[in-house]
Short mmCIF file of C-alpha atoms and ligand atoms in Angstrom, two decimals:
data_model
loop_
_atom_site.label_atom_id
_atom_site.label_comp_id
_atom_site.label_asym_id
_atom_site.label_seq_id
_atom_site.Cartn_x
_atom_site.Cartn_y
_atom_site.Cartn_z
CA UNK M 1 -34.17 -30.18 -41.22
CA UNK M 2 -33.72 -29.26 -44.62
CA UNK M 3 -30.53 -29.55 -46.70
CA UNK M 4 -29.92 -25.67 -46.72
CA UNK M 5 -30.42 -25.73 -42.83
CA UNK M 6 -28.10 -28.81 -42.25
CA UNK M 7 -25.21 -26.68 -43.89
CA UNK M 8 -25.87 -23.62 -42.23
CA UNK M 9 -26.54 -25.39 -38.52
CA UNK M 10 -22.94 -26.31 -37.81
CA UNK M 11 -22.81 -28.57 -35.10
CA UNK M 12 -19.38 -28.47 -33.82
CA UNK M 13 -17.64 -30.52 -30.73
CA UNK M 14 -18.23 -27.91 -28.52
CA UNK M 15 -21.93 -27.48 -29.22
CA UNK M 16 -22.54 -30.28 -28.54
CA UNK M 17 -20.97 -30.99 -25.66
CA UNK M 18 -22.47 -27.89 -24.42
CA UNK M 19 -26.00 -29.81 -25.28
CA UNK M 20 -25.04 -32.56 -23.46
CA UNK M 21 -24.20 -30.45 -20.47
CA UNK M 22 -27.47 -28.39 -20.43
CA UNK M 23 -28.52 -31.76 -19.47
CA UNK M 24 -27.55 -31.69 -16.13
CA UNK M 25 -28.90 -28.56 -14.79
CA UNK M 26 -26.00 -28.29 -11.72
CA UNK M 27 -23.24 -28.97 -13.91
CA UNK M 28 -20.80 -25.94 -13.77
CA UNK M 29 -19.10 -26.38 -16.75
CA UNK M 30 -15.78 -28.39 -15.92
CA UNK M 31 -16.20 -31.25 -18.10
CA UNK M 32 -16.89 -28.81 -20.75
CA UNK M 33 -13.52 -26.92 -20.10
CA UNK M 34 -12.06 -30.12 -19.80
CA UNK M 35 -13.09 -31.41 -23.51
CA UNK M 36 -12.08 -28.37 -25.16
CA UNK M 37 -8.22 -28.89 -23.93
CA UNK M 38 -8.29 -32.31 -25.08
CA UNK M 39 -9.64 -30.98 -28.29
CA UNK M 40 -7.13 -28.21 -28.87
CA UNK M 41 -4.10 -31.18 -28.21
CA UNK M 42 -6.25 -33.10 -30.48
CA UNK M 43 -5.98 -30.07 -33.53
CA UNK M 44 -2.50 -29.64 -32.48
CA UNK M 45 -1.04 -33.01 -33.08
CA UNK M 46 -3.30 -33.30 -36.40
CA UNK M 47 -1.06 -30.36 -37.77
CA UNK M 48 2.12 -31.89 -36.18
CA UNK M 49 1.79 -35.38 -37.56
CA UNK M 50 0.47 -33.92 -41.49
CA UNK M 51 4.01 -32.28 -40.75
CA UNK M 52 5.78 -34.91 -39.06
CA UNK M 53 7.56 -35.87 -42.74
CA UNK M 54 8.50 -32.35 -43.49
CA UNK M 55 9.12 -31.22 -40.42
CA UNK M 56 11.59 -33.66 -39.63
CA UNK M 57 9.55 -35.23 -36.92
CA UNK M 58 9.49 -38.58 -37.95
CA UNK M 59 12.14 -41.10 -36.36
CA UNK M 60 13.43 -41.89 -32.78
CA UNK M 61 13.47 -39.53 -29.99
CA UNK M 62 16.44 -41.88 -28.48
CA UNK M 63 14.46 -41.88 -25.19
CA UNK M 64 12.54 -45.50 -24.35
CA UNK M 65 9.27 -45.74 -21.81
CA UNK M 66 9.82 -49.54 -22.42
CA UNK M 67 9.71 -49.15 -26.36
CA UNK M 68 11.29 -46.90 -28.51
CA UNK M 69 9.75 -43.46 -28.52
CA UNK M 70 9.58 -41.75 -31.42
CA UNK M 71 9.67 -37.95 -31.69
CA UNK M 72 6.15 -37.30 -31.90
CA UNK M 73 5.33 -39.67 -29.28
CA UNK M 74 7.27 -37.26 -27.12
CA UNK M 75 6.21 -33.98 -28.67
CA UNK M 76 2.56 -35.16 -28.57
CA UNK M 77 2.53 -35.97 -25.08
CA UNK M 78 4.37 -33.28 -23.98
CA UNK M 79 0.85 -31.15 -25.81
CA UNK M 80 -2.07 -33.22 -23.93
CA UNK M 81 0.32 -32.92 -20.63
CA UNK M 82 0.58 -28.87 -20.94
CA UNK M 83 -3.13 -28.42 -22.37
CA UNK M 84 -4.66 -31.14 -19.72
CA UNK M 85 -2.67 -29.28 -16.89
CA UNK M 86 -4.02 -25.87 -17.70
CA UNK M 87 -7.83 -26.46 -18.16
CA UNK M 88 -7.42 -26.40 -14.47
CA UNK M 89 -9.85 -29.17 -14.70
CA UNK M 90 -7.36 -31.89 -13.53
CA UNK M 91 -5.85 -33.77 -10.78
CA UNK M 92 -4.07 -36.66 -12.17
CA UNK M 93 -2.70 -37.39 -15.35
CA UNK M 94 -1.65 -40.79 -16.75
CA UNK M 95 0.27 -41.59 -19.55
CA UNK M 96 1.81 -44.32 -21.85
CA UNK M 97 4.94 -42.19 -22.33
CA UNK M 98 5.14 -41.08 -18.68
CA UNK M 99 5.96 -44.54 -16.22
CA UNK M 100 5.01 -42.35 -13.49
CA UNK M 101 1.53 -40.69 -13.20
CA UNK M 102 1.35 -36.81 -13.18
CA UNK M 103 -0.03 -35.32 -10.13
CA UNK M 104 -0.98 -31.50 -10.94
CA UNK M 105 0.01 -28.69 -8.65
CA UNK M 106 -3.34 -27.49 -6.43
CA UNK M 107 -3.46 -24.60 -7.25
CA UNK M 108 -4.03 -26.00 -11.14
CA UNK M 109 -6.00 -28.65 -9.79
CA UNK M 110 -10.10 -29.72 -10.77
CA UNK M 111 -11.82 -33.11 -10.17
CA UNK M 112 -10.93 -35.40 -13.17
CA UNK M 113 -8.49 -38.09 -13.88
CA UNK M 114 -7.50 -38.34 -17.37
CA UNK M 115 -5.72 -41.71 -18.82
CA UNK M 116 -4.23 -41.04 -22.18
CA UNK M 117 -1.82 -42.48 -25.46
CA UNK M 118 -0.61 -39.46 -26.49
CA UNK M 119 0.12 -41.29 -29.67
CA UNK M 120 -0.86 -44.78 -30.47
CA UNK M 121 0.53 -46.42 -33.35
CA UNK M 122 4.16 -44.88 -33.09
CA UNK M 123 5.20 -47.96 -35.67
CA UNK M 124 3.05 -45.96 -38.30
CA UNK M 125 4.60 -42.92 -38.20
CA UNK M 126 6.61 -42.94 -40.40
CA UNK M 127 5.69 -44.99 -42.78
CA UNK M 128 2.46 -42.01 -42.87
CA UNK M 129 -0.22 -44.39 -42.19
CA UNK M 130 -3.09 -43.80 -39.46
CA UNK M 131 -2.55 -43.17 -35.86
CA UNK M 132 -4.09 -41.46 -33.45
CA UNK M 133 -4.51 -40.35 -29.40
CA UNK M 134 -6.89 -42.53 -26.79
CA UNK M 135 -8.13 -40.91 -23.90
CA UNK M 136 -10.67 -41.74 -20.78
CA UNK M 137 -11.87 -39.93 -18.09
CA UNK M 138 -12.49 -40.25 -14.44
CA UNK M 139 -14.59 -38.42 -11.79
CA UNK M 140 -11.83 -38.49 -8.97
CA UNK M 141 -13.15 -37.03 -5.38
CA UNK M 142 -12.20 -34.12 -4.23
CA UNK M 143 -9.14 -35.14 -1.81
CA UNK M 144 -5.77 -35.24 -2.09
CA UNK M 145 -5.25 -37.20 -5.34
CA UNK M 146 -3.48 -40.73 -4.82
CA UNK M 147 -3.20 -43.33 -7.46
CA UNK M 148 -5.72 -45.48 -5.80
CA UNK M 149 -8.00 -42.47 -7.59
CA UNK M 150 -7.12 -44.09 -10.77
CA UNK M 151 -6.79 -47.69 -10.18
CA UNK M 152 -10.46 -47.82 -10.98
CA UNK M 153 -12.13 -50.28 -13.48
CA UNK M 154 -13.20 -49.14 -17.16
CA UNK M 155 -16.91 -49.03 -15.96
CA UNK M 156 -16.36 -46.14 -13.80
CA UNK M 157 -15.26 -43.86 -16.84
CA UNK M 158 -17.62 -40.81 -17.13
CA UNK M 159 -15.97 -40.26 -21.19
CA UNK M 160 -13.76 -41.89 -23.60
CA UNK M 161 -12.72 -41.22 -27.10
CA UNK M 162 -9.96 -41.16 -29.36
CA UNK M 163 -8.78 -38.48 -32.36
CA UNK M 164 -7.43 -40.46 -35.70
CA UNK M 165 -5.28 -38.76 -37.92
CA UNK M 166 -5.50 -40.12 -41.01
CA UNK M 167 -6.71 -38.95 -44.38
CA UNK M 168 -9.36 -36.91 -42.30
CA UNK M 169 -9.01 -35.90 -38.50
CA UNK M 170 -11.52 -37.98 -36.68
CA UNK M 171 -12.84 -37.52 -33.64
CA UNK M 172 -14.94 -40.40 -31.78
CA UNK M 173 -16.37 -39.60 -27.97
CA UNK M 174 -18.50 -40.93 -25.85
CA UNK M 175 -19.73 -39.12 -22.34
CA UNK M 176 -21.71 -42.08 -21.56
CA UNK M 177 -25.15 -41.75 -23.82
CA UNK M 178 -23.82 -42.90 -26.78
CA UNK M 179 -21.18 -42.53 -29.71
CA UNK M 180 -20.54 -39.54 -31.56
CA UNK M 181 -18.20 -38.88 -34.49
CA UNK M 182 -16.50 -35.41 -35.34
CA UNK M 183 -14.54 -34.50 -38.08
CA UNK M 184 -12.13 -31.31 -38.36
CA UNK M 185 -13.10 -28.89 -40.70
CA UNK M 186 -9.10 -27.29 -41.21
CA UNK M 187 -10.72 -24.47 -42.68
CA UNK M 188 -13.00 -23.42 -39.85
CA UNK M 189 -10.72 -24.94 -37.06
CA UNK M 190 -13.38 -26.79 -35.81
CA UNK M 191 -14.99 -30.45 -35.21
CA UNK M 192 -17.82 -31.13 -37.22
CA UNK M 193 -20.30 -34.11 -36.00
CA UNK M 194 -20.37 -35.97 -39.13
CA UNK M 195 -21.08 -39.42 -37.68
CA UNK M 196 -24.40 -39.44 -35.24
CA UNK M 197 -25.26 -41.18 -32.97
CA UNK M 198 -22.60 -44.46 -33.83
CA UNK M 199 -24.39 -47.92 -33.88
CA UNK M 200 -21.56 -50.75 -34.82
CA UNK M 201 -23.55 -53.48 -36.34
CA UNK M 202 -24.33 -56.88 -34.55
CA UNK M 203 -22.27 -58.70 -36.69
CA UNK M 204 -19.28 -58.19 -38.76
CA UNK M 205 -17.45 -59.79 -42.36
CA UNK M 206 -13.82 -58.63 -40.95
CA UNK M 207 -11.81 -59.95 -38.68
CA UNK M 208 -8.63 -57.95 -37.06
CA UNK M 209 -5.52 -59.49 -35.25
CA UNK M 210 -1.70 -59.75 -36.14
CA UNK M 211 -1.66 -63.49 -37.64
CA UNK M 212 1.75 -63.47 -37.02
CA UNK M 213 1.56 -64.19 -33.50
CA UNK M 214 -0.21 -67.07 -34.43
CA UNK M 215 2.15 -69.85 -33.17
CA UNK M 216 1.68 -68.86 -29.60
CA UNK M 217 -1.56 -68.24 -29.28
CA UNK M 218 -3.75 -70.41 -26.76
CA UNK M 219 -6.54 -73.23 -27.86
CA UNK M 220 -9.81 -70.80 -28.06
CA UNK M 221 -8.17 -67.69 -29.92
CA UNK M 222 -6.70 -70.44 -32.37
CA UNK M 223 -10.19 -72.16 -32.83
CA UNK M 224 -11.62 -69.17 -33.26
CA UNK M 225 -9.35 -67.20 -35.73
CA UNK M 226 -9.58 -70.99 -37.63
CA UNK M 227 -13.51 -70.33 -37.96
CA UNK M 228 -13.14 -66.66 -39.25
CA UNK M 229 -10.70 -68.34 -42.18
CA UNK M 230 -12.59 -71.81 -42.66
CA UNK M 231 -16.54 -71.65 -41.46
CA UNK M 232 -17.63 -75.16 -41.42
CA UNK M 233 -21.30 -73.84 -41.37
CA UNK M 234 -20.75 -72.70 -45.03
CA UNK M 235 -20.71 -69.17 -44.58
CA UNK M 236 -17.54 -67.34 -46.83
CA UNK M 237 -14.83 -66.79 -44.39
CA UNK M 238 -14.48 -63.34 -43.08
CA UNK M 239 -11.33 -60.99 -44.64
CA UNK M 240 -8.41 -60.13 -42.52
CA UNK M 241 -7.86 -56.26 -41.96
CA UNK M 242 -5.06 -55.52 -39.83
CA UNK M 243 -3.42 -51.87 -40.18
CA UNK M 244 -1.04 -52.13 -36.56
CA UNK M 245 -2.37 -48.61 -35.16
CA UNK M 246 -5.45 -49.78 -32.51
CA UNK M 247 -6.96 -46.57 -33.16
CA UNK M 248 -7.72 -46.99 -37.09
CA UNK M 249 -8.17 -50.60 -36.20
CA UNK M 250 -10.97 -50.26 -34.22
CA UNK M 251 -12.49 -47.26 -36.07
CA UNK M 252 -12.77 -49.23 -38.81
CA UNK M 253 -14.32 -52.21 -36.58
CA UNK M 254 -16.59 -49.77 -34.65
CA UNK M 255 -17.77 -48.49 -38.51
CA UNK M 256 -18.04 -51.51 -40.22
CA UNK M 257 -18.25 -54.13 -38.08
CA UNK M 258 -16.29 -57.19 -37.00
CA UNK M 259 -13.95 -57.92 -34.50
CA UNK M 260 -10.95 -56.94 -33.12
CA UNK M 261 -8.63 -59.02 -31.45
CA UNK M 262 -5.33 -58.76 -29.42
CA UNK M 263 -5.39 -62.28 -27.61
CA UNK M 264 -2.67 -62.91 -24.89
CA UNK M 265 -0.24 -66.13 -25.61
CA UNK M 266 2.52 -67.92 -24.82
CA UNK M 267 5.05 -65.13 -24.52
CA UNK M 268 2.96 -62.18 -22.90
CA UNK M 269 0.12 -64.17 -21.48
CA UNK M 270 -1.28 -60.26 -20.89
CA UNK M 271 -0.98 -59.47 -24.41
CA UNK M 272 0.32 -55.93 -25.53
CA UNK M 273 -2.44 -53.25 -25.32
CA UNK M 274 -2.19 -51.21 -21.93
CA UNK M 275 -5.34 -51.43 -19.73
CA UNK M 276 -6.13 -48.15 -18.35
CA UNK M 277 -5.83 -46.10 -21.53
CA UNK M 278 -6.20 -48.50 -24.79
CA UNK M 279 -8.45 -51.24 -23.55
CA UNK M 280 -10.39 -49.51 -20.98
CA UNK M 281 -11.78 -46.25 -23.75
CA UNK M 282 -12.06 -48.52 -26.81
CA UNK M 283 -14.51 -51.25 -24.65
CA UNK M 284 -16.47 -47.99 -22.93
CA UNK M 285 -16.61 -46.78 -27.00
CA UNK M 286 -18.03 -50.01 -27.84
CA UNK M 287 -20.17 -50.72 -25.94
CA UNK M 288 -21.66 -47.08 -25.98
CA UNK M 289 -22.23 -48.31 -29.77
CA UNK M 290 -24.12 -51.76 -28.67
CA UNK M 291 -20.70 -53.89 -28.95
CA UNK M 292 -18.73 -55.67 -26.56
CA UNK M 293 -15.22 -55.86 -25.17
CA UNK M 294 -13.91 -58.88 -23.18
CA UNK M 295 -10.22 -59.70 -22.04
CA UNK M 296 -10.97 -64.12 -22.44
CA UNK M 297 -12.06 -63.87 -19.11
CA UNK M 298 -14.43 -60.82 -18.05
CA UNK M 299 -16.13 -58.36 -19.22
CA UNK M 300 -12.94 -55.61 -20.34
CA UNK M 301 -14.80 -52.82 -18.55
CA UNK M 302 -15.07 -54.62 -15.04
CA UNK M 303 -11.00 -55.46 -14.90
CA UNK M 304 -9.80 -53.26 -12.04
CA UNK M 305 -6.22 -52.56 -12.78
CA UNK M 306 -3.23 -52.95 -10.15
CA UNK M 307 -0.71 -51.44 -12.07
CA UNK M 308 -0.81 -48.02 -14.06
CA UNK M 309 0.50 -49.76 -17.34
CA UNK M 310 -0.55 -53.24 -17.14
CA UNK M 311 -1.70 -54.91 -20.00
CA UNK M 312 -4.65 -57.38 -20.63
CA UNK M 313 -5.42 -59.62 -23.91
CA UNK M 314 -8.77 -57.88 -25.45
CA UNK M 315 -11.15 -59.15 -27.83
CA UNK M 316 -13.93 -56.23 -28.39
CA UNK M 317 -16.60 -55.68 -31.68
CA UNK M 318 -19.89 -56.69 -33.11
CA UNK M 319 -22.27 -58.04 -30.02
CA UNK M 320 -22.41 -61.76 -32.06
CA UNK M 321 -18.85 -62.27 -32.92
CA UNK M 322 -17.65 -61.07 -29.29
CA UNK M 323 -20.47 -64.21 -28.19
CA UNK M 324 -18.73 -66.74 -30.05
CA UNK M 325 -15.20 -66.01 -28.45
CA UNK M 326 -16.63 -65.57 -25.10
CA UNK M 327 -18.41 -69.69 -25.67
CA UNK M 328 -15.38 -70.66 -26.63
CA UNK M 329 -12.94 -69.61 -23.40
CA UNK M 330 -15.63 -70.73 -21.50
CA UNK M 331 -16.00 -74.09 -23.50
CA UNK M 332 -12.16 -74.35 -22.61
CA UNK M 333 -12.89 -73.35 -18.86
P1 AHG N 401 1.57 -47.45 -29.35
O1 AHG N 401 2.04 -46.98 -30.69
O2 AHG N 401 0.79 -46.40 -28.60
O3 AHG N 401 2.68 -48.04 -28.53
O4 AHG N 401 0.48 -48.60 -29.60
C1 AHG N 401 0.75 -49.57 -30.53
C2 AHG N 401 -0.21 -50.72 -30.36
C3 AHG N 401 -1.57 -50.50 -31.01
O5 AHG N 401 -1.68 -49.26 -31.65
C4 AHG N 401 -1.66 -51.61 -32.05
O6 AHG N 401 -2.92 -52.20 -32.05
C5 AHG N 401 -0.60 -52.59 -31.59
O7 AHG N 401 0.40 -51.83 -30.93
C6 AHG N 401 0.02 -53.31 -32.75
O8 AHG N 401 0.91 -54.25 -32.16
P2 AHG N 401 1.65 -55.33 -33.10
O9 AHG N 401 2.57 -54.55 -33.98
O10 AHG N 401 2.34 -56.24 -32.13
O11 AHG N 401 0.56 -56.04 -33.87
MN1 MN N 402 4.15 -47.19 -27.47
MN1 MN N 403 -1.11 -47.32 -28.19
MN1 MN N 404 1.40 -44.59 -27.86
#
């Protein structure tokens, strides 16, 4: 492929999901249909959030799923709701900002379950530093949709991803064969794939967790957050990036290298991030990319949730560094 071709063979989101469905000769299509309304909510809260400041969307929306909502928490999920209803590729929809799940009218309705965060890392917002949306998918049978449909474990998902807007719009999916990277070309409209084929490396300088939950976190996390800082096999201790939105967190991670960490402790033994749609497509992304994800007792992707927001403690990055925490809970057995 020569330079001059590159430029002129755009391959854009939909092209290649389109590739990727050519692969399965009976596929009709849906899960392209599908992609392409998460894409368009995707575009849509990239131009609301590089607005949010002007356009007075920043602040509370005085409404609470648990925590504050902010505006554009609201206004974002109000976009993936409408969009994900009417791909007519849909059954049931679950989200962070909704405490119950949506169940979509029949005559609207297709095969897939989607688990979304509208908008993760609502503390950034206005402060106008990264954030982003997570998403997963599930193959739900045909039937009348219940929420046992979606009480499934991680492993089951058929695609996750998640859109970061920061200085660019990034967007990083995986249907199962891999990790791709897309980045929106404001010009054209469109997601480019800029990142190939995503490989996070087997063992990372950077280590990622709010320190300041330090004081009540259990024996292993401690011992191991110790090593990071003070190696006693000589190595130079690993740097501490923590930016508070998962989604940039774990880009970054998934990028670079390193690990991620939001341990459970003394106060919320479950930790904070929400199962079914933070832990659940950020462990399917990285493992897609030959990393791990584990909760400090199983492998992340084989928890099978009970509740639709429950929470679990997650540790998930490079294949090594994800080894050493994994010894060390089991050290403490
Ligand atoms: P959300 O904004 O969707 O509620 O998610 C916020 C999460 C996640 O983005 C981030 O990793 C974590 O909160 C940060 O929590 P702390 O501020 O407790 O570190
Ligand atoms: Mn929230
Ligand atoms: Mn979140
Ligand atoms: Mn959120």
């Amino acid at each position: 492929h020569s330079a001059e071709a590159q430029r002129t063979d755009l391959m854009t989101i939909t092209r290649f999901v389109l590739n990727e469905q050519s692969k399965h000769p009976d596929s009709r299509g849906d899960f392209t249909i599908l992609l392409s309304h998460i894409v368009l909510g995707c575009k849509f809260v990239c131009s609301a959030v590089s607005k949010a400041g002007l356009a007075k969307l920043i602040g509370l929306a005085g409404e609470t799923n648990g925590e504050e909502q902010k505006k554009l928490d609201v206004l974002s999920n109000d976009v993936f709701i409408k969009a994900l209803k009417s791909s007519g590729r849909t059954c049931i929809l679950v989200s962070e900002e909704d405490e119950e799940a949506t169940i979509v009218e029949p005559s609207k309705r297709g095969k897939y379950c989607v688990v979304f965060d509208p908008l993760d890392g609502s503390s950034n917002i206005d402060c106008g530093v990264s954030i982003g949306t997570i998403f997963g998918i599930y193959l739900v049978n045909d039937h009348e949709p219940t929420l046992e449909d979606v009480m499934q474990p991680g492993k089951n998902m058929v695609a996750a991803g998640y859109c970061m807007y920061g200085s660019s719009c990034t967007l990083v999916l995986s249907t199962g064969a891999g990790v791709n990277g897309f980045t929106l070309d404001p010009s054209l409209g469109e997601f480019i794939l800029t990142h190939p084929d995503i490989k996070i490396p087997k063992k990372g300088k950077i280590y990622s967790v709010n320190e300041g939950n330090a004081k009540n976190w259990d024996g292993p996390t401690t011992k191991y957050v110790e090593k990071c800082k003070f190696p006693k096999d000589g190595s130079s201790p690993k740097s501490l990036r923590y930016i508070g939105s998962m989604v940039a967190d774990v880009h970054r991670t998934l990028l670079y290298g390193g690990i991620f960490l939001y341990p459970g402790d003394k106060k919320s033994p479950n930790g904070k991030l929400r199962v079914l749609y933070e832990v659940f497509p950020m462990s399917f992304l990285m493992e897609q990319a030959g990393g791990q994800a584990f909760t400090g007792k199983i492998r992340a992707l084989d928890l099978v949730p009970q509740k639709l927001h429950e929470r679990s403690p997650i540790f998930l990055g490079s294949y090594d560094e994800v080894e050493e925490i994994k010894a060390l809970y089991a050290a403490e057995g």
